[in-house]
Amino acid sequence: GSSNGFGSSGFGSKSGFGGNSDSVSGFGGGGNSGFSGSKGFGGGGGGKGCFKCGQEGHMSRECPSGGGQSRGKGCFKCGEEGHMSRECPKGGGGGRGCFKCGEEGHMSRECPSGGGQSRGKGCFKCGEEGHMSRECPNGSSGGSRSGFDSKGKGCFKCGEEGHMSRECPNQENKDGEKREIYIPPEPSTDEDEIFKSIEKGINFNKYDDIPVEVSGRSPVSFITSFDEAGLRDSFLKNVRKAKYDRPTPVQKYAIPIIMAGRDLMACAQTGSGKTAAFVLPTITAMMNDGLKSSRFSEVQEPQAIVVAPTRELAIQIHLDARKFAHGTDLRSVVLYGGTSVGYQMKQVEQGAHFVVGTPGRLLDTINKGKISLAKIKFLILDEADRMLDMGFEPDIRKLVETMGMPAKTERQTLMFSATFPEEIQKLAADFLNDYLFVTVGRVGGANTDVEQMFYEIDRLQKRDKLCSILSETGTDRTLVFVEQKRNADFLASYLSQSVFPTTSIHGDRLQREREEALLDFKTGKAPILVATSVAARGLDIPGVKHVVNYDLPASIDEYVHRIGRTGRCGNLGKATSFYSHDSDSALCKSLVRILKEANQGVPSWLESYAASSMETSGTYRPGGKFGGKDIRRNGGGGGGQGQGGGDQWFDGGQAAGNVGNTACGGDEEEWD
């Protein structure tokens, strides 16, 4: 390592690969994050299996290796195998049965005679029958073992159900090191930090020319300013603090539709302000209706639940909700994996009106009885196509159909995404009721504010070319995408050793490491971030100047999302991609179309490849002004672009218009 060890997530001297890491989150061995000795996960827990020989598959009393003072297998009274000591036919200190009363046929914890200081049958924590203490549903009530007074159900090491502590699968990571219990830092209470936003760029007013199309029964008129939106004064004040001057196109249409009580499916270009488009009207309706859940309630009953495919997207939505609800009694809570279950349960217990989470942790919290869906008025699916593509459909259906959520006719369901291909719309139709479909601009099209560059390059030459590019861009905040997790860490280490301050983020890093890496990138400690596709959707990082596709993705939609991390809110950005025809040929035709539609030059070699290639490039569908189309219409023409924000409705319930001046405050969807 060199002097480029960037805080807690860098790759330099104190946290370099393979070193003796002093850092909290470095990639070396040892150090403070080794979790050894008395600081190991779960105290002195012995991990899985036998504590005598260390092998799995048997308990210590059945150890075939003996070990220590053990008598080996079988009864510790007589030494014979085939029975346990409490069933010993030779007696020897208690005989069979209960050691309290001496009778056979029951164990001491089930003794009907009580005896001594015994609690009699059942749980020693609460005194009730029908369960053992480790399964106690009453948590800390009663009990004399203070060390176990708050663990409730499941494993006392990780807090999850379905296994005991000695079998805890969460004690070690893939390298055999003890896992940590991560408690995220408390979010900032500083108003400047809470209301920090992305500065508008020189092309900001080009948003005036973005067309919008609406379809569905009885469409709702759009707004041209936040003052027309019907927001509560406290929320309007927070909107102004966040420097949101005028609504973006998706906000102009989505906010009044949601305020009117309609279900919504909305497609908009990345960086268009989708999060504020659903958060503002949702929390306004909640406050107007009165907050239902109290922080004194044992079971919280939120009125809105937002499901996101990734942890970081969930965190960003939560921070936006917290921002807009600042100074009110409305409380937002975020639930996601990789963090302490106990910590998040405490957050829920303090009050949860607006809940944001990933599917798995949401279901777990509901199953624990901490949250009830009985009073849900808003179900919001952000990056809905991403969730279904990632295989979350069973979890979403379980959440919607089997957890006590009101029927779709008794709640509002909102779906937001940058793409909505036809097959996703068919699945989404199960969750929506009489919805309006809104598309803003070319859904799936590339941002014209991003300059796209392509290099045809051999795989072995990529590192040198990347270093050459980074040498020219200096300290510009740069996001580098790779396809494989191991390549993310390797490339980040290589760049750090090449005097380019770099960190990385991918699904195998601990949640603490992921959050610290993002923080170092945002603050400029490590202005280069190497990421897998886990970071491709909705990363809300101000000032990203350059996106590099070190490896091109498998689909053209993913390419569009990646380069959408730069060029936000009218700012100019740059995207550089390394193309290898052996691995990327399926994309070439779609890449040519994307470049032409964004009025960018097409390299002659790429155009030549496209002319001779079969079309196998994924989900990109060209044609017309809009990339997302409502499948409920049978073709249907209409549409077109109005002037000056005119509210023009066409046959088939469509509307299109120049949506007027827009604003952006860094509020779009985020990611995993």
mmCIF file of C-alpha atoms in Angstrom, residues 457-643:
data_model
loop_
_atom_site.group_PDB
_atom_site.id
_atom_site.type_symbol
_atom_site.label_atom_id
_atom_site.label_comp_id
_atom_site.label_asym_id
_atom_site.label_seq_id
_atom_site.Cartn_x
_atom_site.Cartn_y
_atom_site.Cartn_z
ATOM 1 C CA ILE A 457 -9.855 -2.504 -26.884
ATOM 2 C CA ASP A 458 -8.481 -5.897 -25.919
ATOM 3 C CA ARG A 459 -9.233 -7.134 -22.415
ATOM 4 C CA LEU A 460 -5.564 -7.123 -21.406
ATOM 5 C CA GLN A 461 -5.155 -3.477 -22.413
ATOM 6 C CA LYS A 462 -8.040 -2.129 -20.340
ATOM 7 C CA ARG A 463 -6.076 -1.307 -17.179
ATOM 8 C CA ASP A 464 -3.438 0.726 -18.970
ATOM 9 C CA LYS A 465 -6.085 2.597 -20.970
ATOM 10 C CA LEU A 466 -8.052 3.361 -17.806
ATOM 11 C CA CYS A 467 -4.951 4.747 -16.089
ATOM 12 C CA SER A 468 -4.282 6.905 -19.137
ATOM 13 C CA ILE A 469 -7.836 8.304 -19.051
ATOM 14 C CA LEU A 470 -7.710 8.939 -15.298
ATOM 15 C CA SER A 471 -4.395 10.764 -15.681
ATOM 16 C CA GLU A 472 -6.147 13.257 -17.960
ATOM 17 C CA THR A 473 -9.264 13.762 -15.825
ATOM 18 C CA GLY A 474 -7.325 14.409 -12.612
ATOM 19 C CA THR A 475 -9.489 14.457 -9.498
ATOM 20 C CA ASP A 476 -12.853 14.428 -11.300
ATOM 21 C CA ARG A 477 -15.320 12.187 -9.500
ATOM 22 C CA THR A 478 -15.328 9.016 -11.621
ATOM 23 C CA LEU A 479 -17.522 5.923 -11.428
ATOM 24 C CA VAL A 480 -15.991 2.780 -12.978
ATOM 25 C CA PHE A 481 -18.261 -0.202 -13.677
ATOM 26 C CA VAL A 482 -17.074 -3.801 -13.830
ATOM 27 C CA GLU A 483 -19.088 -6.992 -14.224
ATOM 28 C CA GLN A 484 -17.484 -9.202 -11.543
ATOM 29 C CA LYS A 485 -17.108 -8.596 -7.809
ATOM 30 C CA ARG A 486 -13.538 -9.864 -7.620
ATOM 31 C CA ASN A 487 -12.547 -7.498 -10.419
ATOM 32 C CA ALA A 488 -13.955 -4.552 -8.467
ATOM 33 C CA ASP A 489 -11.613 -5.133 -5.527
ATOM 34 C CA PHE A 490 -8.641 -6.017 -7.727
ATOM 35 C CA LEU A 491 -9.037 -2.969 -9.960
ATOM 36 C CA ALA A 492 -9.536 -0.662 -6.971
ATOM 37 C CA SER A 493 -6.349 -1.999 -5.384
ATOM 38 C CA TYR A 494 -4.440 -1.621 -8.655
ATOM 39 C CA LEU A 495 -5.595 1.985 -9.128
ATOM 40 C CA SER A 496 -4.749 2.884 -5.514
ATOM 41 C CA GLN A 497 -1.232 1.546 -5.993
ATOM 42 C CA SER A 498 -1.052 3.582 -9.210
ATOM 43 C CA VAL A 499 -1.620 6.803 -7.250
ATOM 44 C CA PHE A 500 -5.350 7.078 -8.052
ATOM 45 C CA PRO A 501 -7.365 7.356 -4.810
ATOM 46 C CA THR A 502 -9.940 4.585 -5.215
ATOM 47 C CA THR A 503 -12.502 2.586 -3.282
ATOM 48 C CA SER A 504 -14.954 -0.118 -4.341
ATOM 49 C CA ILE A 505 -18.482 -1.287 -3.702
ATOM 50 C CA HIS A 506 -20.192 -4.588 -4.474
ATOM 51 C CA GLY A 507 -22.524 -7.134 -2.924
ATOM 52 C CA ASP A 508 -19.866 -9.102 -1.016
ATOM 53 C CA ARG A 509 -18.629 -6.135 1.009
ATOM 54 C CA LEU A 510 -20.050 -5.704 4.488
ATOM 55 C CA GLN A 511 -22.823 -3.155 4.784
ATOM 56 C CA ARG A 512 -20.560 -0.926 6.863
ATOM 57 C CA GLU A 513 -17.885 -1.094 4.166
ATOM 58 C CA ARG A 514 -20.405 -0.296 1.441
ATOM 59 C CA GLU A 515 -21.703 2.763 3.252
ATOM 60 C CA GLU A 516 -18.204 3.968 4.119
ATOM 61 C CA ALA A 517 -17.060 3.521 0.520
ATOM 62 C CA LEU A 518 -19.967 5.641 -0.707
ATOM 63 C CA LEU A 519 -19.205 8.277 1.908
ATOM 64 C CA ASP A 520 -15.536 8.434 0.890
ATOM 65 C CA PHE A 521 -16.595 8.790 -2.744
ATOM 66 C CA LYS A 522 -19.150 11.499 -1.991
ATOM 67 C CA THR A 523 -16.754 13.503 0.189
ATOM 68 C CA GLY A 524 -13.887 13.215 -2.296
ATOM 69 C CA LYS A 525 -11.520 11.186 -0.101
ATOM 70 C CA ALA A 526 -11.602 8.560 -2.828
ATOM 71 C CA PRO A 527 -12.810 10.316 -6.003
ATOM 72 C CA ILE A 528 -12.790 7.050 -7.978
ATOM 73 C CA LEU A 529 -15.364 4.364 -7.178
ATOM 74 C CA VAL A 530 -15.207 0.924 -8.797
ATOM 75 C CA ALA A 531 -18.617 -0.744 -8.700
ATOM 76 C CA THR A 532 -20.498 -3.748 -9.981
ATOM 77 C CA SER A 533 -24.014 -3.461 -11.349
ATOM 78 C CA VAL A 534 -25.142 -3.382 -7.714
ATOM 79 C CA ALA A 535 -24.517 0.375 -8.035
ATOM 80 C CA ALA A 536 -25.920 0.889 -11.505
ATOM 81 C CA ARG A 537 -29.401 2.038 -10.536
ATOM 82 C CA GLY A 538 -30.142 5.455 -9.111
ATOM 83 C CA LEU A 539 -26.878 6.318 -7.389
ATOM 84 C CA ASP A 540 -27.516 9.804 -6.076
ATOM 85 C CA ILE A 541 -24.030 11.277 -5.839
ATOM 86 C CA PRO A 542 -23.586 14.980 -6.592
ATOM 87 C CA GLY A 543 -20.922 15.932 -9.076
ATOM 88 C CA VAL A 544 -20.148 12.655 -10.849
ATOM 89 C CA LYS A 545 -18.258 13.924 -13.895
ATOM 90 C CA HIS A 546 -17.297 10.701 -15.597
ATOM 91 C CA VAL A 547 -18.665 7.159 -15.917
ATOM 92 C CA VAL A 548 -16.397 4.436 -17.295
ATOM 93 C CA ASN A 549 -17.786 1.121 -18.498
ATOM 94 C CA TYR A 550 -14.635 -0.921 -17.926
ATOM 95 C CA ASP A 551 -16.873 -3.889 -18.750
ATOM 96 C CA LEU A 552 -20.013 -3.244 -20.790
ATOM 97 C CA PRO A 553 -23.195 -4.738 -19.287
ATOM 98 C CA ALA A 554 -25.251 -7.518 -20.840
ATOM 99 C CA SER A 555 -28.278 -5.331 -21.649
ATOM 100 C CA ILE A 556 -28.721 -1.933 -23.257
ATOM 101 C CA ASP A 557 -31.070 -0.828 -20.464
ATOM 102 C CA GLU A 558 -28.282 -1.402 -17.954
ATOM 103 C CA TYR A 559 -25.950 0.684 -20.119
ATOM 104 C CA VAL A 560 -28.423 3.574 -20.098
ATOM 105 C CA HIS A 561 -28.795 3.368 -16.320
ATOM 106 C CA ARG A 562 -25.055 3.340 -15.798
ATOM 107 C CA ILE A 563 -24.289 6.419 -17.858
ATOM 108 C CA GLY A 564 -27.266 8.116 -16.195
ATOM 109 C CA ARG A 565 -25.148 8.513 -13.043
ATOM 110 C CA THR A 566 -23.603 11.603 -14.665
ATOM 111 C CA GLY A 567 -25.136 14.532 -16.559
ATOM 112 C CA ARG A 568 -27.866 15.078 -13.958
ATOM 113 C CA CYS A 569 -30.077 18.135 -13.569
ATOM 114 C CA GLY A 570 -28.722 19.784 -16.702
ATOM 115 C CA ASN A 571 -25.066 19.232 -15.798
ATOM 116 C CA LEU A 572 -22.765 17.980 -18.535
ATOM 117 C CA GLY A 573 -21.210 14.555 -18.094
ATOM 118 C CA LYS A 574 -18.987 12.087 -19.886
ATOM 119 C CA ALA A 575 -19.266 8.324 -20.377
ATOM 120 C CA THR A 576 -16.404 6.195 -21.685
ATOM 121 C CA SER A 577 -16.899 2.549 -22.654
ATOM 122 C CA PHE A 578 -14.416 -0.188 -23.503
ATOM 123 C CA TYR A 579 -15.786 -2.395 -26.278
ATOM 124 C CA SER A 580 -14.587 -5.890 -27.141
ATOM 125 C CA HIS A 581 -16.458 -7.481 -30.018
ATOM 126 C CA ASP A 582 -15.898 -10.987 -28.676
ATOM 127 C CA SER A 583 -17.948 -10.260 -25.558
ATOM 128 C CA ASP A 584 -20.037 -7.192 -26.484
ATOM 129 C CA SER A 585 -21.270 -7.927 -30.009
ATOM 130 C CA ALA A 586 -24.875 -8.413 -28.835
ATOM 131 C CA LEU A 587 -25.013 -4.726 -27.887
ATOM 132 C CA CYS A 588 -23.555 -3.100 -30.987
ATOM 133 C CA LYS A 589 -26.802 -2.371 -32.882
ATOM 134 C CA SER A 590 -28.511 -0.936 -29.818
ATOM 135 C CA LEU A 591 -25.454 1.146 -28.968
ATOM 136 C CA VAL A 592 -25.513 2.673 -32.449
ATOM 137 C CA ARG A 593 -29.198 3.585 -32.053
ATOM 138 C CA ILE A 594 -28.606 5.050 -28.597
ATOM 139 C CA LEU A 595 -25.779 7.217 -29.929
ATOM 140 C CA LYS A 596 -27.787 8.442 -32.917
ATOM 141 C CA GLU A 597 -30.849 9.303 -30.838
ATOM 142 C CA ALA A 598 -28.639 11.290 -28.454
ATOM 143 C CA ASN A 599 -27.161 13.135 -31.455
ATOM 144 C CA GLN A 600 -23.704 11.689 -30.803
ATOM 145 C CA GLY A 601 -21.100 10.590 -33.289
ATOM 146 C CA VAL A 602 -20.882 6.863 -34.014
ATOM 147 C CA PRO A 603 -17.401 5.316 -34.455
ATOM 148 C CA SER A 604 -17.045 3.819 -37.920
ATOM 149 C CA TRP A 605 -15.847 0.487 -36.522
ATOM 150 C CA LEU A 606 -18.959 0.229 -34.308
ATOM 151 C CA GLU A 607 -21.271 1.057 -37.200
ATOM 152 C CA SER A 608 -19.536 -1.612 -39.269
ATOM 153 C CA TYR A 609 -20.042 -4.207 -36.547
ATOM 154 C CA ALA A 610 -23.703 -3.215 -36.217
ATOM 155 C CA ALA A 611 -24.297 -3.590 -39.948
ATOM 156 C CA SER A 612 -23.163 -7.205 -39.855
ATOM 157 C CA SER A 613 -24.626 -8.225 -36.473
ATOM 158 C CA MET A 614 -27.785 -10.054 -35.530
ATOM 159 C CA GLU A 615 -30.091 -8.120 -33.200
ATOM 160 C CA THR A 616 -29.700 -9.807 -29.813
ATOM 161 C CA SER A 617 -29.216 -6.787 -27.618
ATOM 162 C CA GLY A 618 -31.801 -7.194 -24.900
ATOM 163 C CA THR A 619 -34.822 -5.087 -24.147
ATOM 164 C CA TYR A 620 -34.260 -1.816 -25.974
ATOM 165 C CA ARG A 621 -37.195 -0.933 -28.214
ATOM 166 C CA PRO A 622 -36.810 2.051 -30.507
ATOM 167 C CA GLY A 623 -39.493 4.142 -32.098
ATOM 168 C CA GLY A 624 -41.589 7.191 -31.358
ATOM 169 C CA LYS A 625 -40.998 9.831 -28.733
ATOM 170 C CA PHE A 626 -41.516 7.464 -25.820
ATOM 171 C CA GLY A 627 -39.656 4.287 -24.893
ATOM 172 C CA GLY A 628 -42.332 3.015 -22.486
ATOM 173 C CA LYS A 629 -45.795 2.239 -23.829
ATOM 174 C CA ASP A 630 -49.061 1.429 -22.077
ATOM 175 C CA ILE A 631 -49.934 -2.111 -23.221
ATOM 176 C CA ARG A 632 -53.619 -1.553 -22.400
ATOM 177 C CA ARG A 633 -53.911 0.463 -25.621
ATOM 178 C CA ASN A 634 -54.169 -1.351 -28.900
ATOM 179 C CA GLY A 635 -51.701 0.723 -30.841
ATOM 180 C CA GLY A 636 -53.451 4.069 -30.660
ATOM 181 C CA GLY A 637 -51.821 7.137 -32.116
ATOM 182 C CA GLY A 638 -52.122 10.555 -30.665
ATOM 183 C CA GLY A 639 -49.644 12.230 -28.424
ATOM 184 C CA GLY A 640 -47.386 14.954 -29.575
ATOM 185 C CA GLN A 641 -45.747 17.844 -27.874
ATOM 186 C CA GLY A 642 -47.743 20.805 -26.693
ATOM 187 C CA GLN A 643 -46.301 24.259 -26.295
#
